């Protein structure tokens, strides 16, 4: 099964929007065992859309089994995906009354007047099946087509990412798997790791990977880089039922944790900050931060998590030396030092009245500070009955160094809490 | 002149990396008056790369005049762009001694041993011109080719964005313009605006746009959305010399400023935070922030600007009510109010010893707080001889609301400084 992706929209070619939909679809299809060997962007021009569709589907073109089209399903005259599909299928577009009714009701429920052109979204090529719209006004389409005597299919989904993603999982992926004769269910689990390089991870998982490559009812394993957020290890299981998938995932997650449990900080949608907040919550600890080099980024990330306010009290952005000394009680002298980090962590704990204080002081560059190179970071942690200070050398230019500092400090706090205050 | 973009890399199809290079190239070409009507992603497979190149260039394919290939120029066996181009040109690859020497010197200067496969990067199709490497090890290529008797060209650049961008501006765009018979120079200027919708901006610039559409030696104008960062208005001038371009841009920038000067906060690489810092610097004012709803994001952005430390002293992340009261002196009672914002701004000015205090308190959601809806924001500004409080209703979910809060508050501070402390 080989699937082409055709992203439609002049704004994509002009660089006004970056086409992240195709990449997402490619990743999801790969996890489902479906190949996506070619992905194309084309503008809002019906002839060019038709010609790209023809090319993707034809035996002397890319000869894909299916094309997923993203975008061009809106209500305006620039939205030409429906017309192009009908032309390639050699059929007419007809108004689907059921779809039209959903659109009318949607407008009424929002108390808005519906402009007539919204009914363009209810036009459907004869012979197409509808993917019912649940979030936006436009439905998706499943359009069977015969190409040189072979049955193929064109899918169309809106370009709005959350509509596209929902329709892909609800309708397109199951349809693709059914067409490929694949009756299995697919499920994934992501282990989030921090603190090991890709080659290091590969080495530590060497024989687990060998076992998985051996075949049988086992998941596949993939590493996904996510920049300074660490590496994701994704297990994808294929089985007759979702329960059987979960059993495979549980078994192999446990197997992986034996090898790399020390660097696994979370699962699936966990983030380092959500994990740290949960660790504090379970220990009934409140948290405060003292930030110099990061200037508020750590607090910004922690407060990005809904419900963080029961743990995170706040902090001091002590960018200037005077603020470190006067508000946090840091001693006179250099401030990119272990002792300054320690005093900042203690100081913010006291100033804010928190159980745990986390501090960061360092040099983001460009240029040195106090004779220390850009990339120098000190992290201080002050908690009930324990404290730690770490010195780290980070890579990167100013922005990267600061982002690395955030995740590094949060990662150190995670480890410190587990070490000093283990849970039963 | 119609240019296709071919991004090469299996990691792009698997969604491990999002192809932002093509979008960037599309935007830059559009600014230069060059069409890019089709953009394709293909994996690291030499046959598929060749077939996509053929398709893009052939008269019964997309029939583009030029293809820009991104990626696949590295040293490993997966890097197949050079081989594919040589095959399409029908020529051999030969080692270019000058390029090889640059690679050797680069490794020596970094004190690293050069693995033999790095010399793959010095292999060049016979007849190709080199775009000298200045940042990475791989050079770019300019490869003339004849397709059905018409002269065409394939460009190849590394996939690393900063290498790609530098080579595009230094060599590819000038070469494209020369091939298109275009002897002009192109220059752009971006006016950054905040506080007006796209349709509002369109309306206010209605007759300026009409004048520009009238033709003559005038720039083109485009609106570029940049999410919560406001709208960019880009002028692009084409003229015989760079001086003539600049004269056009100066004239029409002034013309635009007559209409929308109130919402233009900066030019080109200016950001709202760099502009606010510069405003304070010119008035010799120091700045502090008190953040509740944004939890440190404002401080994080301000300190992202190199050299911010001469203006920005720091601040208080007063997420918990107790911190607002104890550290900032906010009166007991509700904290999502105008008076709390005022007290926070005054409080942080005093606590940090700054000339200007900026505060934010609001509801990010999900859910209400103190009976106020998610999206409610109060901004307080306290300066020498003036203070302001604003109430705003912002759209969006938690993350969007918080990002909008940051730019909104900084934008208000910008306006307040200009209003209360105008510069001579």
XYZ file of N, CA and C in Angstrom, chain A residues 216-301:
258
model
N 7.267 -12.119 14.873
C 6.284 -12.613 15.835
C 5.333 -11.490 16.215
N 4.523 -11.717 17.237
C 3.551 -10.705 17.649
C 4.213 -9.678 18.549
N 5.051 -8.876 17.941
C 5.775 -7.862 18.722
C 5.601 -6.504 18.055
N 5.721 -5.445 18.822
C 5.576 -4.113 18.217
C 6.809 -3.740 17.396
N 6.679 -2.705 16.581
C 7.854 -2.101 15.964
C 8.329 -0.972 16.868
N 9.598 -0.617 16.708
C 10.176 0.428 17.549
C 10.815 1.493 16.676
N 10.569 2.761 17.003
C 11.198 3.858 16.262
C 11.654 4.925 17.233
N 12.787 5.540 16.912
C 13.238 6.714 17.665
C 12.754 7.966 16.948
N 12.213 8.906 17.697
C 11.809 10.177 17.111
C 12.543 11.291 17.847
N 13.323 12.050 17.102
C 14.019 13.175 17.726
C 13.008 14.270 18.033
N 13.151 14.935 19.153
C 12.317 16.124 19.351
C 13.168 17.241 19.922
N 14.295 17.496 19.254
C 15.151 18.639 19.574
C 15.607 18.601 21.019
N 15.516 19.764 21.650
C 16.011 19.827 23.028
C 15.056 19.152 24.014
N 13.930 18.648 23.525
C 12.999 17.940 24.400
C 13.370 16.469 24.566
N 14.475 16.050 24.030
C 14.906 14.662 24.200
C 14.456 13.772 23.058
N 14.594 12.477 23.259
C 14.235 11.504 22.222
C 12.995 10.739 22.641
N 12.125 10.496 21.688
C 10.954 9.670 21.939
C 11.225 8.266 21.419
N 10.834 7.262 22.174
C 10.903 5.888 21.713
C 9.453 5.444 21.504
N 9.103 5.191 20.244
C 7.707 4.839 19.956
C 7.554 3.360 19.643
N 6.691 2.704 20.405
C 6.308 1.317 20.128
C 4.982 1.343 19.382
N 4.872 0.591 18.292
C 3.620 0.499 17.555
C 3.233 -0.968 17.414
N 2.067 -1.303 17.946
C 1.619 -2.697 17.924
C 0.476 -2.870 16.938
N 0.449 -4.011 16.290
C -0.596 -4.359 15.328
C -1.160 -5.702 15.791
N -2.485 -5.776 16.005
C -3.065 -7.030 16.487
C -4.539 -7.070 16.107
N -5.197 -8.165 16.424
C -6.599 -8.342 16.031
C -7.521 -7.403 16.805
N -7.183 -7.108 18.030
C -8.034 -6.256 18.856
C -7.186 -5.198 19.551
N -7.863 -4.155 20.024
C -7.145 -3.105 20.738
C -6.571 -3.654 22.044
N -7.278 -4.617 22.647
C -6.787 -5.219 23.892
C -5.465 -5.962 23.645
N -5.426 -6.675 22.524
C -4.196 -7.400 22.205
C -3.046 -6.435 21.939
N -3.350 -5.302 21.285
C -2.332 -4.264 21.080
C -1.801 -3.788 22.420
N -2.743 -3.480 23.329
C -2.332 -2.927 24.629
C -1.478 -3.926 25.398
N -1.831 -5.198 25.297
C -1.045 -6.223 26.001
C 0.391 -6.247 25.473
N 0.533 -6.168 24.144
C 1.876 -6.098 23.542
C 2.634 -4.872 24.033
N 1.929 -3.725 24.023
C 2.587 -2.470 24.410
C 3.015 -2.518 25.875
N 2.126 -3.056 26.746
C 2.464 -3.157 28.171
C 3.707 -4.024 28.366
N 3.704 -5.165 27.672
C 4.825 -6.093 27.834
C 6.146 -5.451 27.415
N 6.131 -4.789 26.245
C 7.390 -4.261 25.719
C 7.771 -2.927 26.351
N 6.795 -2.182 26.856
C 7.157 -0.993 27.627
C 7.940 -1.427 28.872
N 7.436 -2.469 29.548
C 8.118 -2.973 30.744
C 9.539 -3.435 30.390
N 9.649 -4.108 29.275
C 10.942 -4.601 28.786
C 11.909 -3.433 28.542
N 11.405 -2.378 27.905
C 12.235 -1.197 27.640
C 12.652 -0.517 28.937
N 11.724 -0.477 29.888
C 12.030 0.243 31.133
C 13.133 -0.454 31.933
N 13.260 -1.775 31.762
C 14.372 -2.471 32.411
C 15.697 -1.890 31.916
N 15.759 -1.571 30.630
C 17.015 -1.108 30.030
C 17.246 0.389 30.220
N 16.178 1.180 30.047
C 16.372 2.637 29.997
C 15.431 3.365 30.952
N 14.943 2.642 31.982
C 13.995 3.255 32.920
C 14.521 4.536 33.545
N 15.851 4.622 33.733
C 16.427 5.802 34.383
C 16.249 7.084 33.570
N 16.138 6.959 32.246
C 16.018 8.176 31.429
C 14.608 8.372 30.868
N 13.694 7.450 31.186
C 12.304 7.634 30.747
C 11.613 8.557 31.745
N 11.171 9.730 31.274
C 10.513 10.635 32.222
C 9.001 10.642 32.065
N 8.494 10.104 30.978
C 7.046 10.149 30.822
C 6.582 9.308 29.657
N 5.274 9.290 29.465
C 4.638 8.465 28.440
C 3.689 9.341 27.630
N 3.654 9.103 26.310
C 2.684 9.744 25.414
C 2.674 11.272 25.547
N 1.612 11.860 26.085
C 1.503 13.316 26.107
C 2.189 13.977 27.295
N 2.845 13.194 28.131
C 3.579 13.808 29.242
C 4.639 14.758 28.717
N 4.860 15.845 29.449
C 5.997 16.715 29.167
C 6.845 16.765 30.429
N 8.074 17.253 30.302
C 8.922 17.311 31.486
C 8.250 18.160 32.567
N 7.604 19.263 32.156
C 6.999 20.141 33.165
C 5.764 19.494 33.793
N 4.962 18.771 32.981
C 3.779 18.135 33.571
C 4.208 17.043 34.546
N 5.314 16.368 34.242
C 5.816 15.313 35.119
C 6.343 15.891 36.433
N 7.108 16.971 36.329
C 7.646 17.602 37.540
C 6.513 18.106 38.430
N 5.510 18.722 37.832
C 4.369 19.205 38.621
C 3.673 18.036 39.317
N 3.518 16.928 38.602
C 2.846 15.769 39.185
C 3.682 15.151 40.314
N 4.999 15.153 40.122
C 5.878 14.654 41.188
C 5.716 15.477 42.462
N 5.669 16.801 42.307
C 5.485 17.685 43.470
C 4.111 17.437 44.095
N 3.109 17.334 43.233
C 1.732 17.144 43.698
C 1.624 15.890 44.563
N 2.218 14.807 44.086
C 2.120 13.537 44.831
C 2.858 13.605 46.158
N 3.833 14.501 46.252
C 4.573 14.661 47.511
C 4.044 15.849 48.317
N 2.987 16.461 47.810
C 2.396 17.649 48.449
C 3.419 18.744 48.690
N 4.223 18.994 47.654
C 5.242 20.037 47.735
C 4.873 21.199 46.825
N 5.069 22.416 47.301
C 4.910 23.572 46.425
C 6.263 23.947 45.845
N 6.229 24.678 44.722
C 7.452 24.913 43.932
C 7.588 26.387 43.559
N 8.832 26.871 43.605
C 9.128 28.233 43.144
C 10.409 28.212 42.317
N 10.566 29.175 41.403
C 11.767 29.229 40.559
C 12.453 30.584 40.678
N 13.777 30.560 40.580
C 14.575 31.791 40.495
C 15.350 31.722 39.199
N 15.011 32.596 38.263
C 15.595 32.481 36.928
C 16.437 33.690 36.581
N 17.677 33.422 36.190
C 18.481 34.495 35.627
C 18.601 34.291 34.126
N 19.403 33.341 33.696
C 19.702 33.184 32.268
C 18.446 32.915 31.436
N 17.449 32.259 32.015
C 16.242 31.920 31.268
C 15.152 32.987 31.395
N 15.309 33.906 32.303
C 14.471 35.119 32.349
C 12.972 34.892 32.493
N 12.535 33.707 32.879
C 11.101 33.464 33.038
C 10.601 32.273 32.239
N 11.468 31.696 31.403
C 11.024 30.601 30.529
C 10.585 29.367 31.317
N 11.252 29.099 32.452
C 10.870 27.925 33.240
C 9.473 28.128 33.826
N 9.253 29.303 34.413
C 7.920 29.614 34.936
C 6.881 29.594 33.829
N 7.254 30.113 32.662
C 6.341 30.134 31.527
C 5.917 28.737 31.124
N 6.849 27.794 31.142
C 6.497 26.417 30.775
C 5.672 25.740 31.837
